[in-house]
Short mmCIF file of C-alpha atoms in Angstrom, two decimals:
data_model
loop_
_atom_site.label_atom_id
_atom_site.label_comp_id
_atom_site.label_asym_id
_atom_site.label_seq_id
_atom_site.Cartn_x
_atom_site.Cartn_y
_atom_site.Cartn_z
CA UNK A 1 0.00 0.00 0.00
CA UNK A 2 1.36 3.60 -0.84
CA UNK A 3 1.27 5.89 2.25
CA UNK A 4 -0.44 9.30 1.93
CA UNK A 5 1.56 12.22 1.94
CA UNK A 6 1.28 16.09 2.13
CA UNK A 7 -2.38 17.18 0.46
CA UNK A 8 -3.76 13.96 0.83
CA UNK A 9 -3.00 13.23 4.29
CA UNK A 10 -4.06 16.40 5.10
CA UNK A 11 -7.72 15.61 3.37
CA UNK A 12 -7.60 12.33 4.99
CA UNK A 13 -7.34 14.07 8.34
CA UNK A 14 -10.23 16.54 7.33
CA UNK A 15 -12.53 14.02 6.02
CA UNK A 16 -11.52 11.96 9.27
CA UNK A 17 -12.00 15.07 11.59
CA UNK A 18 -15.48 14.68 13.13
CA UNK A 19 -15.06 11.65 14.56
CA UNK A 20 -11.18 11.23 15.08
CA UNK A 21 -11.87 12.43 19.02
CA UNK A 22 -14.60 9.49 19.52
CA UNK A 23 -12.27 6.89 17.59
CA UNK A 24 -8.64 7.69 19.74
CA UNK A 25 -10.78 7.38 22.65
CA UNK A 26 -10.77 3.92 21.98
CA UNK A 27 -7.34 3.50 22.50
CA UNK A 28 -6.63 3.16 26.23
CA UNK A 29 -4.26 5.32 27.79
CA UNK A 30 -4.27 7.72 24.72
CA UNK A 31 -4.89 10.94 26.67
CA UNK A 32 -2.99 9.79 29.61
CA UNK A 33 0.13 9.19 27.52
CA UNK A 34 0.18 12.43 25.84
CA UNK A 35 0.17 14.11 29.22
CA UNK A 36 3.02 11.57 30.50
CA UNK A 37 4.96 12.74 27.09
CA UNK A 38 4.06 16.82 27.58
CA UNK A 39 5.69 16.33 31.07
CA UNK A 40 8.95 14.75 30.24
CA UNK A 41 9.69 18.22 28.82
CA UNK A 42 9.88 18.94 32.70
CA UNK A 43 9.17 22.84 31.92
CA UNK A 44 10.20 24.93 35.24
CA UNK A 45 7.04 26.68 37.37
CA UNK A 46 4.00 25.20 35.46
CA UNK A 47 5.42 27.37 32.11
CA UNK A 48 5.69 30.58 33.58
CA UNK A 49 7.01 33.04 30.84
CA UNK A 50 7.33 30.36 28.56
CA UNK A 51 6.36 30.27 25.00
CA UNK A 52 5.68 26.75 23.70
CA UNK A 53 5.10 25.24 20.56
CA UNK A 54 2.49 21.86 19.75
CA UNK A 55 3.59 20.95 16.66
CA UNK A 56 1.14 19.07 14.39
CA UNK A 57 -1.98 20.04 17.02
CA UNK A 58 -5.07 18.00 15.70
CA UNK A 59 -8.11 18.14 17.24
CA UNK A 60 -6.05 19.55 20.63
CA UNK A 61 -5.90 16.43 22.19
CA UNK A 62 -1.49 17.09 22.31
CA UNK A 63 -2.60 20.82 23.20
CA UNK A 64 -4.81 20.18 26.45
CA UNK A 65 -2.17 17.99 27.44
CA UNK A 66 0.59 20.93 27.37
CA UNK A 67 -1.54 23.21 28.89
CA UNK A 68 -2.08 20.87 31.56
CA UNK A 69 2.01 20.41 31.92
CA UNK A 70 2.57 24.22 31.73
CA UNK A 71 -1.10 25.65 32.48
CA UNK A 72 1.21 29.23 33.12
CA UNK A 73 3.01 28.97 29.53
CA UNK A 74 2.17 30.93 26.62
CA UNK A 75 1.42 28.18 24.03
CA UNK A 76 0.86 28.52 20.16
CA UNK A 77 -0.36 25.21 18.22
CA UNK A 78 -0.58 24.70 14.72
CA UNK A 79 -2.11 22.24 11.76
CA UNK A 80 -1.81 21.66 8.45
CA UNK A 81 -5.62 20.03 8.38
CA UNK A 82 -8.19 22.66 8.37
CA UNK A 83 -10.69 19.93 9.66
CA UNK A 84 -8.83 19.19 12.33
CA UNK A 85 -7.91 22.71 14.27
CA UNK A 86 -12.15 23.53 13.62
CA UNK A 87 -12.53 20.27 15.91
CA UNK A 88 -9.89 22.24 18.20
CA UNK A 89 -11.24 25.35 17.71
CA UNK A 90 -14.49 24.53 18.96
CA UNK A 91 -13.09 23.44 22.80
CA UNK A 92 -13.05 26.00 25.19
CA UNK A 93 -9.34 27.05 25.91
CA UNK A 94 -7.86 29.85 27.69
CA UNK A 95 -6.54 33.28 25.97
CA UNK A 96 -2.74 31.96 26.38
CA UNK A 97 -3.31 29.50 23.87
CA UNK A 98 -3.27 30.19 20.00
CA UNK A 99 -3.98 27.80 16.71
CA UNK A 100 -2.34 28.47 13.60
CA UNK A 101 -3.38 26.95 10.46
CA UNK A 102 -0.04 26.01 9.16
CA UNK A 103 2.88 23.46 8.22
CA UNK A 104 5.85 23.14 10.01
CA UNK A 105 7.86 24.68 7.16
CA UNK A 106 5.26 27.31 6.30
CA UNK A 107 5.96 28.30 10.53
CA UNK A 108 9.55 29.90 9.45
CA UNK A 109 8.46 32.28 7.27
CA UNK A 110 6.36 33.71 9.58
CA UNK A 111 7.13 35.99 12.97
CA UNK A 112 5.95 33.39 15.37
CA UNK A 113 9.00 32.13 17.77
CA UNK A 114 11.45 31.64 18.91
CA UNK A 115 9.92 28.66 21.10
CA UNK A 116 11.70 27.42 24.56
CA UNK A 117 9.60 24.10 23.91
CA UNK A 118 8.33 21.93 21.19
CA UNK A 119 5.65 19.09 21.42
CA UNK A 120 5.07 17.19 18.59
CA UNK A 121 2.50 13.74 19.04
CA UNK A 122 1.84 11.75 16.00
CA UNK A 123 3.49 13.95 13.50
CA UNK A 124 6.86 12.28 12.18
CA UNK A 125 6.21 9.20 10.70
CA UNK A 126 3.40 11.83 8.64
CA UNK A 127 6.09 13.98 6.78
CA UNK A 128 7.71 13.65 4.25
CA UNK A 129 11.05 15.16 4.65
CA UNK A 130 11.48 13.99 8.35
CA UNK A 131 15.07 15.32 8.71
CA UNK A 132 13.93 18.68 6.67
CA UNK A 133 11.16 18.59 9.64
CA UNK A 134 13.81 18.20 12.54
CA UNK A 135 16.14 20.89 11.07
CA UNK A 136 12.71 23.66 11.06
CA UNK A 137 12.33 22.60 14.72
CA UNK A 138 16.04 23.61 15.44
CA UNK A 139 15.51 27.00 13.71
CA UNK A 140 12.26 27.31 15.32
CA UNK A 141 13.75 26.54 18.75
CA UNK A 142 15.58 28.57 21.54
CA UNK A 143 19.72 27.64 22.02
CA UNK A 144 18.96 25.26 24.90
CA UNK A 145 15.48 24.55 24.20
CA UNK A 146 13.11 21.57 24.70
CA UNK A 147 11.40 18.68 22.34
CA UNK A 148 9.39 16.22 23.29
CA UNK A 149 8.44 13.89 20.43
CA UNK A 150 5.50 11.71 20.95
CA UNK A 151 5.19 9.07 18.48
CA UNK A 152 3.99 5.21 17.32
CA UNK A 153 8.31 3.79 16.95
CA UNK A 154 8.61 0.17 17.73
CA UNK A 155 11.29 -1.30 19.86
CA UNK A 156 11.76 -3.59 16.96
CA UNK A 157 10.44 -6.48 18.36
CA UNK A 158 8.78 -9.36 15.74
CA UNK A 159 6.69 -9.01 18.70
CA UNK A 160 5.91 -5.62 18.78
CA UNK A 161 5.03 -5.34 14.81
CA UNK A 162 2.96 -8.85 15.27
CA UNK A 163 0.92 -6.50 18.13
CA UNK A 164 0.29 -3.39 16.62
CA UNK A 165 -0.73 -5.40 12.89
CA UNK A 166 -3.52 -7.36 15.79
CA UNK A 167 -5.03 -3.93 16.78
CA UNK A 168 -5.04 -2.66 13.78
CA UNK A 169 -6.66 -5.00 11.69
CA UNK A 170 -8.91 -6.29 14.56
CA UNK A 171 -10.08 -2.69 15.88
CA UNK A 172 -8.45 0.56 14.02
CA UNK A 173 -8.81 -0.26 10.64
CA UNK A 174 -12.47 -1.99 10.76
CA UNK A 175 -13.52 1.31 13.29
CA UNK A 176 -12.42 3.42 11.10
CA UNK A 177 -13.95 2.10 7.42
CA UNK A 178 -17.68 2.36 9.91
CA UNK A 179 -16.79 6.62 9.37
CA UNK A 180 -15.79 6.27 5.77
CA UNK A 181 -12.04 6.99 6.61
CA UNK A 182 -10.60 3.70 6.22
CA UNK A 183 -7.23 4.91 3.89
CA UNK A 184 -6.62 6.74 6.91
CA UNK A 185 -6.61 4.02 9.41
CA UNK A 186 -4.52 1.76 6.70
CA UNK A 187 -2.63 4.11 6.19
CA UNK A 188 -1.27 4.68 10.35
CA UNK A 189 -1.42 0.69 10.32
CA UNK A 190 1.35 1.40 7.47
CA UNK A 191 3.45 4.15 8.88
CA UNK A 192 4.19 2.81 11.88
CA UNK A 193 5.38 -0.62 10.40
CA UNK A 194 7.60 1.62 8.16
CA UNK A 195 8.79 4.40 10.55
CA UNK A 196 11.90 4.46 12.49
CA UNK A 197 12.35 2.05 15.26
CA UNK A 198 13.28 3.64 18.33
CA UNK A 199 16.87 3.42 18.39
CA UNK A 200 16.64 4.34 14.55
CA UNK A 201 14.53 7.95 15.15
CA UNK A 202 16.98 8.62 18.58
CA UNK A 203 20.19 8.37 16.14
CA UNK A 204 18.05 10.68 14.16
CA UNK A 205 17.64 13.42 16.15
CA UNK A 206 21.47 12.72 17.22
CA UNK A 207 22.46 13.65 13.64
CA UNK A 208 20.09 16.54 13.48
CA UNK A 209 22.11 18.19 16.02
CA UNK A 210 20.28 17.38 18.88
CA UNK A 211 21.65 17.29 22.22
CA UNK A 212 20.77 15.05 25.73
CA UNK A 213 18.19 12.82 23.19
CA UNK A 214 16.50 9.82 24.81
CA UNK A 215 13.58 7.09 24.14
CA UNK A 216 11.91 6.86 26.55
CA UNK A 217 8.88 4.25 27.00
CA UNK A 218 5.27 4.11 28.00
CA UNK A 219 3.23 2.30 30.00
CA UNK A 220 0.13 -0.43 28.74
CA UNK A 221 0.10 -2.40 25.72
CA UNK A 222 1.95 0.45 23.92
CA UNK A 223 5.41 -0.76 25.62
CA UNK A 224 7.36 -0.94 23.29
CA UNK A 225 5.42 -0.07 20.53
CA UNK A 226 4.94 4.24 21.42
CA UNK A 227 7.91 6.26 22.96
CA UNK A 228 8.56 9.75 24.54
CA UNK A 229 11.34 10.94 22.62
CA UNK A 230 12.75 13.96 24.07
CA UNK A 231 16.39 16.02 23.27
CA UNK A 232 17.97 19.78 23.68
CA UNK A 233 18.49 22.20 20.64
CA UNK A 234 21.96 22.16 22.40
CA UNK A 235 23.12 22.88 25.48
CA UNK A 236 21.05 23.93 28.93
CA UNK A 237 23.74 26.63 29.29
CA UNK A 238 23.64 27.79 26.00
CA UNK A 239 19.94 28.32 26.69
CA UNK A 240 20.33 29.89 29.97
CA UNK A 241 23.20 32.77 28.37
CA UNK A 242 20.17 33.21 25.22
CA UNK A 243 17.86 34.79 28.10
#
């Protein structure tokens, strides 16, 4: 199967939109993960004076869970699916947080930034340029500043690839043909098979210039099968003389 890319993943995720919140809360743990992920970034007094970017927002589920990490920070989140920031548009949220509808490269030609934080859930194994992706987050980021990357990368485990095909093609996949988006649903079934592994996405960021980078696991059935990645646009004292 060919994975969607660019325009058509983005009107994948549109058509997909409405009922993407109901469908992810079918997967157990999914909220409570991206909160675990938005506080390994282990931001200092709940955000305060911080201005933090969720990369690759969705329907806000990656967004609540910042704000609940840093409920004091400044946060801007951005899309490139229309369909999906309405969903997160219409959710109440406080007037510290911002959505932008934008790509991660169409970010750096505007004045938004620099960021002492990115989140990014679910969005790497979607781009195309993945490196191109890593090296806008750098430019987008403070010296010193945070990433937190949370995202489907197996261990590399037969095991964990014989796991993830089960839920997929017993409950993902036949969920999501019931709403009409079932090239969707393939294609994550797909991506995650042919994404890094973890070890494979860490030496990634390594060679993106990336400093203190480590995979770290979560809890459930996802063990081994979702990781926190998180890493430094250099050094915390490089960070510390850009204030």
């Amino acid at each position: 199967m060919t994975l969607l890319h660019d325009r058509d993943l983005a009107r994948a995720f549109d058509h997909a939109s409405g009922t993407y919140d109901r469908l992810t809360g079918l997967n157990p743990g999914y909220r409570t993960d991206l909160l675990r992920s938005a506080r390994r970034l282990r931001l200092p007094g709940d955000g305060a004076g911080l201005h933090l970017l969720d990369l690759g927002c969705g329907t806000g589920a990656s967004t609540r869970a910042l704000l609940r990490a840093a409920p004091r920070a400044r946060i801007t989140a951005v899309d490139a699916s229309a369909g999906m920031l309405r969903q997160a548009l219409a959710k109440p949220w406080p007037d510290g947080v911002r959505f932008l509808h934008l790509s991660a490269e169409e970010l750096t030609t505007t004045d938004e930034g620099p960021f002492d934080a990115v989140f990014a859930a679910y969005l790497f194994r979607n781009v195309s340029d993945p490196d191109g992706v890593l090296g806008t987050v750098r430019t987008l980021l403070r010296p010193g500043g945070r990433l937190a990357v949370h995202e489907y990368s197996l261990q590399g485990s037969p095991a964990h690839r014989a796991l993830w095909t089960a839920v997929c093609l017993g409950v993902i996949i036949p969920a999501g043909t019931l709403t009409g988006d079932r090239a969707l649903y393939r294609h994550l079934w797909r991506s995650v098979l042919a994404f890094d592994t973890a070890s494979a996405f860490t030496g990634r960021l390594t060679r993106a210039g990336f400093t203190d980078v480590r995979a770290l696991p979560l809890a459930g059935w996802q063990t081994g099968i979702t990781h926190t990645f998180v890493a430094r646009n250099g050094s915390a004292e490089a960070g510390e003389a850009a204030r």
